[in-house]
Amino acid sequence: MGKVIGIDLGTTNSCVAVLEGGEPVVIPNPEGARITPSVVGFSKNGEKLVGQVAKRQAVSNPDNTVSSIKRHMGTSYKVTLMDKSYTPQEVSAMILQKLKADAEAYLGSSVTQAVITVPAYFTDAQRQATKDAGTIAGLEVLRIINEPTAAALAYGLDKEHDQTVLVYDLGGGTFDVSILELSQGMVEVKATNGNNLLGGDDFDQRLMDYIVAEFKKSNGVDLAKDRMALQRLKEAAEKAKIELSGVAQTNINLPFITMSAEGPLHLDMNITRAKFEELVADLIEKTMGPTRQAMEDAKLSFNEIDQVILVGGSSRIPAVQEAIKRISGKEPHKGVNPDEVVALGAAIQGGVLAGEMKDIVLVDVAPLSLGIETLGGVFTRIIDRNTTIPTTKSQVFSTAADSQTSVDIHVLQGEREMAAYNKTLGRFQLTGIPPAPRGVPQIEVKFDIDVNGIVHVSAKDMATGNEQKVTITASTGLSKDEIEKMRQDAEANAEKDKQARELIDARNQADSLAYQAEKTLKDFEGKGDAAERDAIKKAAEELRATAGSDNVQEINAKSEALTKILYPFVEKMYQQQGAPGAGSQGPDAGPNPGQQDTGAGKEDDNVVDAEYTEVDKDK
């Protein structure tokens, strides 16, 4: 096979590398630069421009230039250039095509295969969109790997000693943090966290907003309404941000920035590092929460971290370095280039897949939990977050109503206890289930995450072998609000969600138990002690009445009261006469209804009978 290139497809800049002689090297572009701006434009005569040349003409041609398209990957967003509409995948493919062409010019041979990196916290839809972009660009994407993992690969290549490292990756549009263990050629991800819409672009925007406000105070003119002025200001803000990493003060001088009634206006402003740090202080603090959470998920203290690796251009900001030093108690490692290390790691993984390197093993994890919606709107996890991938896990569920012939599988990703607050990845139906009492059909739902982090789901009726499969290829990903709030909501509402989950579990258990009692009385009609039968009937009626309340303790108490008299009665009837219809009860049979799911944890958590709502056949 030919050379496999490694590509860091970034929000603001991209980088391509390749393995040569066992060492990863960055491939420079024709302009001689080692990174390429992730900018696409069309000149007035319709010529497609990508990279530095597109960025240069953005000021004079803002309407036909697009940047930071990565922020829209996995969504239905469209951008119009030269009166033609493009998806984020198509725009990203143009960037990938340029990187591919640059690699071919450098290597002197055709390149058809690549490893492409994505933020660790990218959703399934965003990963699929990235893979699609590679395909559009004419590349076979051998692997999608997480950016912090790639960085750790590059860092750990020449390390002889076992280490636990924290990778803090603050790029142009995304933030990731991962905890990894490096051991004799193995890179194992222990936990990952992040924010898909927080990065250097947001730091630039804060500076722009400040300059616009100050200019309006001084001149009475709002630069935010001038598209061309804003583009010049965007470039100047980015340049100032970079300069302030090395100096205490910088000057922004933009002559003829706009026009007023009196004539042309000029912008001339000094920005201090202290002012910049004040403007972005809350953005930096936003990266600390995910960092702490990743450490908690990895079950490690900062004392157990051997090295902190900074990745992404924005990690050069002194206030960022100080914040991570303060929280970790360690001086960040300066031995890697934040702009290039991810592409170098991708090239190493490409070398592994091409057979050029045989002593490296990469073990990555799923960033968010995956599961389905079950009875009462509960999110039932099948794969927990930070599970090592690739992985396959399944659980067995049943029907919620008698004679139900189809089930609706609602696939979700997220950390909230209630399905409504998580992200829908897709829906599909399993039909053709033979009519049977509720709880009898056994439906195996299987989740498979491949090495690229892309999800495949199947549902199978175990009685008939009828199976429905789906690969999640959602064209719409998380909105800005959803991504921004997903983790914050999970933390802020953890107790509320727990209480809601407990109530629904209690109601489901009560409903199942009452149904079991009624069915038992019917199955053994006229048999057993009349007083016992009356007591069971009364307890079941009381449980039904109580199940509609919001009092978890009362519902559980009534369930326990019914259990105490029902199960001895059932046991006595079986001993005396044998069970009528034995073996036909499915998951609801016996004294613990609904305990038939696979890969189960504690019994208390396994109430999964009657977990599907009936599909409305008129829809």
PDB file of C-alpha atoms in Angstrom, residues 331-457:
ATOM      1  CA  GLU A 331       4.501  23.067  34.545  1.00  0.00           C
ATOM      2  CA  PRO A 332       3.077  22.231  31.089  1.00  0.00           C
ATOM      3  CA  HIS A 333       5.387  20.328  28.730  1.00  0.00           C
ATOM      4  CA  LYS A 334       6.890  22.641  26.089  1.00  0.00           C
ATOM      5  CA  GLY A 335       8.576  19.996  23.941  1.00  0.00           C
ATOM      6  CA  VAL A 336       5.858  19.680  21.298  1.00  0.00           C
ATOM      7  CA  ASN A 337       4.597  22.198  18.726  1.00  0.00           C
ATOM      8  CA  PRO A 338       0.918  22.755  19.577  1.00  0.00           C
ATOM      9  CA  ASP A 339       0.047  23.442  15.930  1.00  0.00           C
ATOM     10  CA  GLU A 340       1.685  20.296  14.527  1.00  0.00           C
ATOM     11  CA  VAL A 341       1.580  17.582  17.182  1.00  0.00           C
ATOM     12  CA  VAL A 342      -1.923  16.320  16.265  1.00  0.00           C
ATOM     13  CA  ALA A 343      -1.039  15.849  12.579  1.00  0.00           C
ATOM     14  CA  LEU A 344       2.200  14.097  13.599  1.00  0.00           C
ATOM     15  CA  GLY A 345       0.202  11.697  15.780  1.00  0.00           C
ATOM     16  CA  ALA A 346      -2.227  11.042  12.911  1.00  0.00           C
ATOM     17  CA  ALA A 347       0.758  10.235  10.670  1.00  0.00           C
ATOM     18  CA  ILE A 348       2.031   7.744  13.266  1.00  0.00           C
ATOM     19  CA  GLN A 349      -1.387   6.040  13.318  1.00  0.00           C
ATOM     20  CA  GLY A 350      -1.283   6.019   9.505  1.00  0.00           C
ATOM     21  CA  GLY A 351       2.105   4.328   9.698  1.00  0.00           C
ATOM     22  CA  VAL A 352       0.707   1.708  12.079  1.00  0.00           C
ATOM     23  CA  LEU A 353      -2.192   0.969   9.703  1.00  0.00           C
ATOM     24  CA  ALA A 354       0.179   0.814   6.725  1.00  0.00           C
ATOM     25  CA  GLY A 355       2.378  -1.693   8.567  1.00  0.00           C
ATOM     26  CA  GLU A 356       5.346   0.681   8.820  1.00  0.00           C
ATOM     27  CA  MET A 357       5.188   0.707  12.625  1.00  0.00           C
ATOM     28  CA  LYS A 358       4.322  -2.417  14.567  1.00  0.00           C
ATOM     29  CA  ASP A 359       5.113  -1.566  18.180  1.00  0.00           C
ATOM     30  CA  ILE A 360       2.313   0.929  18.862  1.00  0.00           C
ATOM     31  CA  VAL A 361      -1.212   0.095  20.046  1.00  0.00           C
ATOM     32  CA  LEU A 362      -3.882   2.788  20.337  1.00  0.00           C
ATOM     33  CA  VAL A 363      -6.834   2.280  22.689  1.00  0.00           C
ATOM     34  CA  ASP A 364      -9.477   5.025  22.521  1.00  0.00           C
ATOM     35  CA  VAL A 365     -12.825   5.611  24.247  1.00  0.00           C
ATOM     36  CA  ALA A 366     -16.413   6.682  23.499  1.00  0.00           C
ATOM     37  CA  PRO A 367     -16.842  10.317  24.629  1.00  0.00           C
ATOM     38  CA  LEU A 368     -20.569  10.156  25.471  1.00  0.00           C
ATOM     39  CA  SER A 369     -22.949   7.458  26.708  1.00  0.00           C
ATOM     40  CA  LEU A 370     -25.191   5.705  24.163  1.00  0.00           C
ATOM     41  CA  GLY A 371     -28.557   4.077  24.716  1.00  0.00           C
ATOM     42  CA  ILE A 372     -32.264   4.072  23.929  1.00  0.00           C
ATOM     43  CA  GLU A 373     -35.459   5.610  25.266  1.00  0.00           C
ATOM     44  CA  THR A 374     -37.474   3.226  27.431  1.00  0.00           C
ATOM     45  CA  LEU A 375     -40.850   3.326  29.149  1.00  0.00           C
ATOM     46  CA  GLY A 376     -41.540   6.630  30.897  1.00  0.00           C
ATOM     47  CA  GLY A 377     -39.068   8.602  28.758  1.00  0.00           C
ATOM     48  CA  VAL A 378     -36.044   7.201  30.578  1.00  0.00           C
ATOM     49  CA  PHE A 379     -32.626   7.096  28.881  1.00  0.00           C
ATOM     50  CA  THR A 380     -31.374   3.530  29.318  1.00  0.00           C
ATOM     51  CA  ARG A 381     -27.614   3.394  28.771  1.00  0.00           C
ATOM     52  CA  ILE A 382     -26.229   0.490  26.791  1.00  0.00           C
ATOM     53  CA  ILE A 383     -22.680   1.845  26.364  1.00  0.00           C
ATOM     54  CA  ASP A 384     -21.320   4.136  29.099  1.00  0.00           C
ATOM     55  CA  ARG A 385     -19.099   7.096  28.296  1.00  0.00           C
ATOM     56  CA  ASN A 386     -15.345   6.431  28.396  1.00  0.00           C
ATOM     57  CA  THR A 387     -15.901   2.809  27.320  1.00  0.00           C
ATOM     58  CA  THR A 388     -12.921   1.534  25.314  1.00  0.00           C
ATOM     59  CA  ILE A 389     -13.677   1.305  21.576  1.00  0.00           C
ATOM     60  CA  PRO A 390     -14.268  -0.578  19.379  1.00  0.00           C
ATOM     61  CA  THR A 391     -16.968  -2.240  21.457  1.00  0.00           C
ATOM     62  CA  THR A 392     -20.240  -4.152  21.135  1.00  0.00           C
ATOM     63  CA  LYS A 393     -22.827  -4.320  23.902  1.00  0.00           C
ATOM     64  CA  SER A 394     -26.439  -5.453  24.030  1.00  0.00           C
ATOM     65  CA  GLN A 395     -29.454  -5.690  26.298  1.00  0.00           C
ATOM     66  CA  VAL A 396     -32.698  -7.632  26.000  1.00  0.00           C
ATOM     67  CA  PHE A 397     -35.950  -5.686  26.286  1.00  0.00           C
ATOM     68  CA  SER A 398     -39.632  -6.537  25.848  1.00  0.00           C
ATOM     69  CA  THR A 399     -42.949  -5.018  24.819  1.00  0.00           C
ATOM     70  CA  ALA A 400     -45.118  -2.599  26.812  1.00  0.00           C
ATOM     71  CA  ALA A 401     -48.548  -3.767  25.679  1.00  0.00           C
ATOM     72  CA  ASP A 402     -50.335  -7.023  24.912  1.00  0.00           C
ATOM     73  CA  SER A 403     -50.304  -8.065  21.225  1.00  0.00           C
ATOM     74  CA  GLN A 404     -47.789  -5.356  20.328  1.00  0.00           C
ATOM     75  CA  THR A 405     -46.373  -6.211  16.878  1.00  0.00           C
ATOM     76  CA  SER A 406     -43.760  -3.458  16.457  1.00  0.00           C
ATOM     77  CA  VAL A 407     -41.417  -1.361  18.550  1.00  0.00           C
ATOM     78  CA  ASP A 408     -39.902   2.056  17.936  1.00  0.00           C
ATOM     79  CA  ILE A 409     -36.167   2.203  18.725  1.00  0.00           C
ATOM     80  CA  HIS A 410     -35.092   5.748  19.709  1.00  0.00           C
ATOM     81  CA  VAL A 411     -31.275   5.920  19.742  1.00  0.00           C
ATOM     82  CA  LEU A 412     -29.724   8.627  21.966  1.00  0.00           C
ATOM     83  CA  GLN A 413     -26.349  10.025  23.034  1.00  0.00           C
ATOM     84  CA  GLY A 414     -25.708  12.038  26.192  1.00  0.00           C
ATOM     85  CA  GLU A 415     -25.438  12.003  29.970  1.00  0.00           C
ATOM     86  CA  ARG A 416     -28.918  12.987  31.218  1.00  0.00           C
ATOM     87  CA  GLU A 417     -31.196  10.433  32.905  1.00  0.00           C
ATOM     88  CA  MET A 418     -34.235  11.475  30.860  1.00  0.00           C
ATOM     89  CA  ALA A 419     -34.293  10.820  27.112  1.00  0.00           C
ATOM     90  CA  ALA A 420     -35.771  14.240  26.260  1.00  0.00           C
ATOM     91  CA  TYR A 421     -32.606  15.999  27.431  1.00  0.00           C
ATOM     92  CA  ASN A 422     -30.181  13.912  25.358  1.00  0.00           C
ATOM     93  CA  LYS A 423     -29.291  14.083  21.674  1.00  0.00           C
ATOM     94  CA  THR A 424     -31.291  11.967  19.234  1.00  0.00           C
ATOM     95  CA  LEU A 425     -29.000  10.038  16.884  1.00  0.00           C
ATOM     96  CA  GLY A 426     -31.787   8.264  15.023  1.00  0.00           C
ATOM     97  CA  ARG A 427     -34.984   6.250  15.128  1.00  0.00           C
ATOM     98  CA  PHE A 428     -36.025   3.015  13.479  1.00  0.00           C
ATOM     99  CA  GLN A 429     -38.717   0.352  13.854  1.00  0.00           C
ATOM    100  CA  LEU A 430     -38.653  -3.373  14.358  1.00  0.00           C
ATOM    101  CA  THR A 431     -41.881  -4.827  12.946  1.00  0.00           C
ATOM    102  CA  GLY A 432     -43.330  -8.286  12.496  1.00  0.00           C
ATOM    103  CA  ILE A 433     -43.270  -9.261  16.194  1.00  0.00           C
ATOM    104  CA  PRO A 434     -45.782 -12.126  16.714  1.00  0.00           C
ATOM    105  CA  PRO A 435     -48.695 -10.976  18.933  1.00  0.00           C
ATOM    106  CA  ALA A 436     -48.116 -12.045  22.531  1.00  0.00           C
ATOM    107  CA  PRO A 437     -48.793 -10.849  26.083  1.00  0.00           C
ATOM    108  CA  ARG A 438     -46.630  -7.937  27.111  1.00  0.00           C
ATOM    109  CA  GLY A 439     -43.279  -8.959  28.525  1.00  0.00           C
ATOM    110  CA  VAL A 440     -43.155 -12.199  26.542  1.00  0.00           C
ATOM    111  CA  PRO A 441     -41.331 -11.128  23.324  1.00  0.00           C
ATOM    112  CA  GLN A 442     -37.584 -10.823  23.784  1.00  0.00           C
ATOM    113  CA  ILE A 443     -35.950  -8.102  21.705  1.00  0.00           C
ATOM    114  CA  GLU A 444     -32.175  -7.806  21.732  1.00  0.00           C
ATOM    115  CA  VAL A 445     -30.899  -4.276  21.102  1.00  0.00           C
ATOM    116  CA  LYS A 446     -27.226  -4.266  20.146  1.00  0.00           C
ATOM    117  CA  PHE A 447     -24.918  -1.239  19.934  1.00  0.00           C
ATOM    118  CA  ASP A 448     -21.624  -1.432  18.064  1.00  0.00           C
ATOM    119  CA  ILE A 449     -19.064   1.410  17.998  1.00  0.00           C
ATOM    120  CA  ASP A 450     -16.331   0.936  15.425  1.00  0.00           C
ATOM    121  CA  VAL A 451     -12.734   2.172  15.601  1.00  0.00           C
ATOM    122  CA  ASN A 452     -13.820   5.533  14.161  1.00  0.00           C
ATOM    123  CA  GLY A 453     -16.348   6.080  16.934  1.00  0.00           C
ATOM    124  CA  ILE A 454     -19.247   5.633  14.491  1.00  0.00           C
ATOM    125  CA  VAL A 455     -22.334   3.886  15.856  1.00  0.00           C
ATOM    126  CA  HIS A 456     -24.223   0.910  14.430  1.00  0.00           C
ATOM    127  CA  VAL A 457     -27.452  -0.254  16.117  1.00  0.00           C
TER     128      VAL A 457
END
